[in-house]
Tab-separated table of C-alpha atoms in Angstrom:
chain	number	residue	atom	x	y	z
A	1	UNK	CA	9.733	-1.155	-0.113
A	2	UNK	CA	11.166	0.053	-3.711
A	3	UNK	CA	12.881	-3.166	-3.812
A	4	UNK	CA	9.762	-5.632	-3.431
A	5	UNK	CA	7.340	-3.247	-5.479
A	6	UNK	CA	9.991	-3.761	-8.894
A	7	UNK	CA	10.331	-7.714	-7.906
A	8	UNK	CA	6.573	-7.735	-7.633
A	9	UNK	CA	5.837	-5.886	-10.735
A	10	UNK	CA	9.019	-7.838	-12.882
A	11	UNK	CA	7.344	-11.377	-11.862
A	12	UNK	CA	4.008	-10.268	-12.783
A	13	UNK	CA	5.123	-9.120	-16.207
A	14	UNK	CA	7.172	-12.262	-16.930
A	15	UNK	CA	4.190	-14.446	-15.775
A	16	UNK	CA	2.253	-12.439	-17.698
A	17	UNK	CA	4.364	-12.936	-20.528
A	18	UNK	CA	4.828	-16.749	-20.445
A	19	UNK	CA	1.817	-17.870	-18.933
A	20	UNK	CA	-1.402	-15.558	-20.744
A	21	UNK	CA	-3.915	-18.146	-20.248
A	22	UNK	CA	-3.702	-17.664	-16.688
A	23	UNK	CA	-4.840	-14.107	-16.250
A	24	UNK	CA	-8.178	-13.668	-14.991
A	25	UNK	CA	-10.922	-13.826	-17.594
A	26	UNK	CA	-8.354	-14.602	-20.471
A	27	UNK	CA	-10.080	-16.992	-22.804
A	28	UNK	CA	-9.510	-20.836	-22.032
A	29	UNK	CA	-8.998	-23.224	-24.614
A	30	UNK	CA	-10.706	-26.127	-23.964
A	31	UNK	CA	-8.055	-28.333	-25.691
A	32	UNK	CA	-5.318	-27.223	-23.662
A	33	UNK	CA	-3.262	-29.621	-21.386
A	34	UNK	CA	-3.042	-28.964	-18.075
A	35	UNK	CA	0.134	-28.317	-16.780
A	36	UNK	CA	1.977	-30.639	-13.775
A	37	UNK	CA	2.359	-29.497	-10.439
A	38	UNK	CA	5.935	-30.135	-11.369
A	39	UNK	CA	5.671	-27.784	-14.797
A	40	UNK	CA	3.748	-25.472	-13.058
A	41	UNK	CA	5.809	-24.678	-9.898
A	42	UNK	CA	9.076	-25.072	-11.928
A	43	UNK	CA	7.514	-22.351	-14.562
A	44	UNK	CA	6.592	-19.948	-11.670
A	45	UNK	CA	10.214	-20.689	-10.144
A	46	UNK	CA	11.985	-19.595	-13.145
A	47	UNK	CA	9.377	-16.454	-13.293
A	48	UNK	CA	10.243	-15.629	-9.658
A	49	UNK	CA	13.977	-16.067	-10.137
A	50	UNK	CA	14.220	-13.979	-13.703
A	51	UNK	CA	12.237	-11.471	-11.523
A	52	UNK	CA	14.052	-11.136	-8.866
A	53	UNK	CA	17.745	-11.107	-10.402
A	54	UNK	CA	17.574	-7.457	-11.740
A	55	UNK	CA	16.426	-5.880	-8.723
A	56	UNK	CA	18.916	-7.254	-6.624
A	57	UNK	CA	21.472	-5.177	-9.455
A	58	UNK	CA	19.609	-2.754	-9.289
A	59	UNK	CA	18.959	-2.219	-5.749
A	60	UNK	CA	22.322	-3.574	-4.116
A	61	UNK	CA	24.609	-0.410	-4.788
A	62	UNK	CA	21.757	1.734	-2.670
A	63	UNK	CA	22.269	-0.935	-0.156
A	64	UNK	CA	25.791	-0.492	-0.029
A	65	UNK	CA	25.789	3.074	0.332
A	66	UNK	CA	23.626	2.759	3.247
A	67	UNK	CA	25.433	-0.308	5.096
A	68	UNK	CA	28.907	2.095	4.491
A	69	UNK	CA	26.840	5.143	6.001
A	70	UNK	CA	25.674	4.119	8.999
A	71	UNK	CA	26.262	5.409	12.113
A	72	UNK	CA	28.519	8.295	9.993
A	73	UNK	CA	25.773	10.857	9.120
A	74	UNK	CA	26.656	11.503	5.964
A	75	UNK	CA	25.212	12.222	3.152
A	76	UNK	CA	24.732	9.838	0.472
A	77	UNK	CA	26.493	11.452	-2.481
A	78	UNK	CA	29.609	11.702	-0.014
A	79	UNK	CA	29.368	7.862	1.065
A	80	UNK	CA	28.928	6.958	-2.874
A	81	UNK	CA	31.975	8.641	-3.756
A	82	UNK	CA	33.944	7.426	-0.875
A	83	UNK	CA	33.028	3.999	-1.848
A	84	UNK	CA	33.856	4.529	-5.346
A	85	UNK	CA	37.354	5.683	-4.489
A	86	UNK	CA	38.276	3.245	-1.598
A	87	UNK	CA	36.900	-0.064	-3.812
A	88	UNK	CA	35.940	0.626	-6.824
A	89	UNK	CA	32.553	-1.442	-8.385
A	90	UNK	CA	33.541	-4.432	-6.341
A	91	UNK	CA	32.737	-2.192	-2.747
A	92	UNK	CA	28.942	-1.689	-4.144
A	93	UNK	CA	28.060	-5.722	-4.607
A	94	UNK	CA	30.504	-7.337	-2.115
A	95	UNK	CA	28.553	-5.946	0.914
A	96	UNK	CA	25.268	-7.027	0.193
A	97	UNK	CA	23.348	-10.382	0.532
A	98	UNK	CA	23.946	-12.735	-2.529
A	99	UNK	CA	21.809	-11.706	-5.204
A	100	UNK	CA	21.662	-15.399	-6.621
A	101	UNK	CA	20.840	-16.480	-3.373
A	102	UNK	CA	18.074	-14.171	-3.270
A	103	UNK	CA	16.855	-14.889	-6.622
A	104	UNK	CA	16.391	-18.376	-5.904
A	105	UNK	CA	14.714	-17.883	-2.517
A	106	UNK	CA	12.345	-15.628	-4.109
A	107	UNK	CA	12.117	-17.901	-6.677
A	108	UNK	CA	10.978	-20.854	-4.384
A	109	UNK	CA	8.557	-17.933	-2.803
A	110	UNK	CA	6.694	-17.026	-5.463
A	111	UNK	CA	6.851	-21.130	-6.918
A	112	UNK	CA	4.678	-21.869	-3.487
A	113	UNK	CA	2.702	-19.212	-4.000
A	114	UNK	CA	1.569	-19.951	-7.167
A	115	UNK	CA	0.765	-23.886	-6.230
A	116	UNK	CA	-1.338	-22.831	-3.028
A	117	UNK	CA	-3.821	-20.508	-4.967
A	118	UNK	CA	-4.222	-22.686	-7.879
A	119	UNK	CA	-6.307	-25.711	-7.669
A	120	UNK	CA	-5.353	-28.955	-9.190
């Protein structure tokens, strides 16, 4: 749960960020271009992606921990330290899911999200 409620609130921020006029009741301008389905899905992807990449830093080393834990009971300071000894800062990324990967299935996600509320 900590993990989707920091993606959730980075890709809000960086949409937020790039895309203002978007916000509910944010002024329109009535010049403005309309964005492509192509601009507009590519802009959330890269929103999604940039969203999801520190998370998966941030998040991966707890994931290790517990992957190297289980089954073992033991505590989590003694796993971390264990870890630390037996592989170093290599041990605390190898062992998760690739957090590229992620980032760009996320990315797609939130892309397709984006497109099906928004009418064109």
């Amino acid at each position: 749960a900590p993990y989707h409620g920091m993606q959730f609130m980075l890709v809000d921020a960086l949409n937020a960020a790039m895309f203002p006029d978007e916000r509910p009741g944010a002024p329109q301008d009535p010049n403005a271009v309309p964005p492509t389905v192509a601009q507009y899905f590519f802009n959330h992807f890269v929103c999604g992606a940039l969203g999801t990449l520190p998370v998966g830093f941030v998040v991966s080393p707890f994931d290790a921990v517990y992957q190297y834990s289980d089954g073992r009971h033991l505590r989590f300071t003694t796993c971390f330290k264990r870890m630390w000894q037996q592989e170093g800062l290599r041990g605390f990324y190898n062992k998760s899911p690739s957090i590229v990967g992620s980032s760009v299935q996320f990315g797609l996600v939130f892309a397709l999200q984006a497109i099906v509320r928004v009418p064109f």
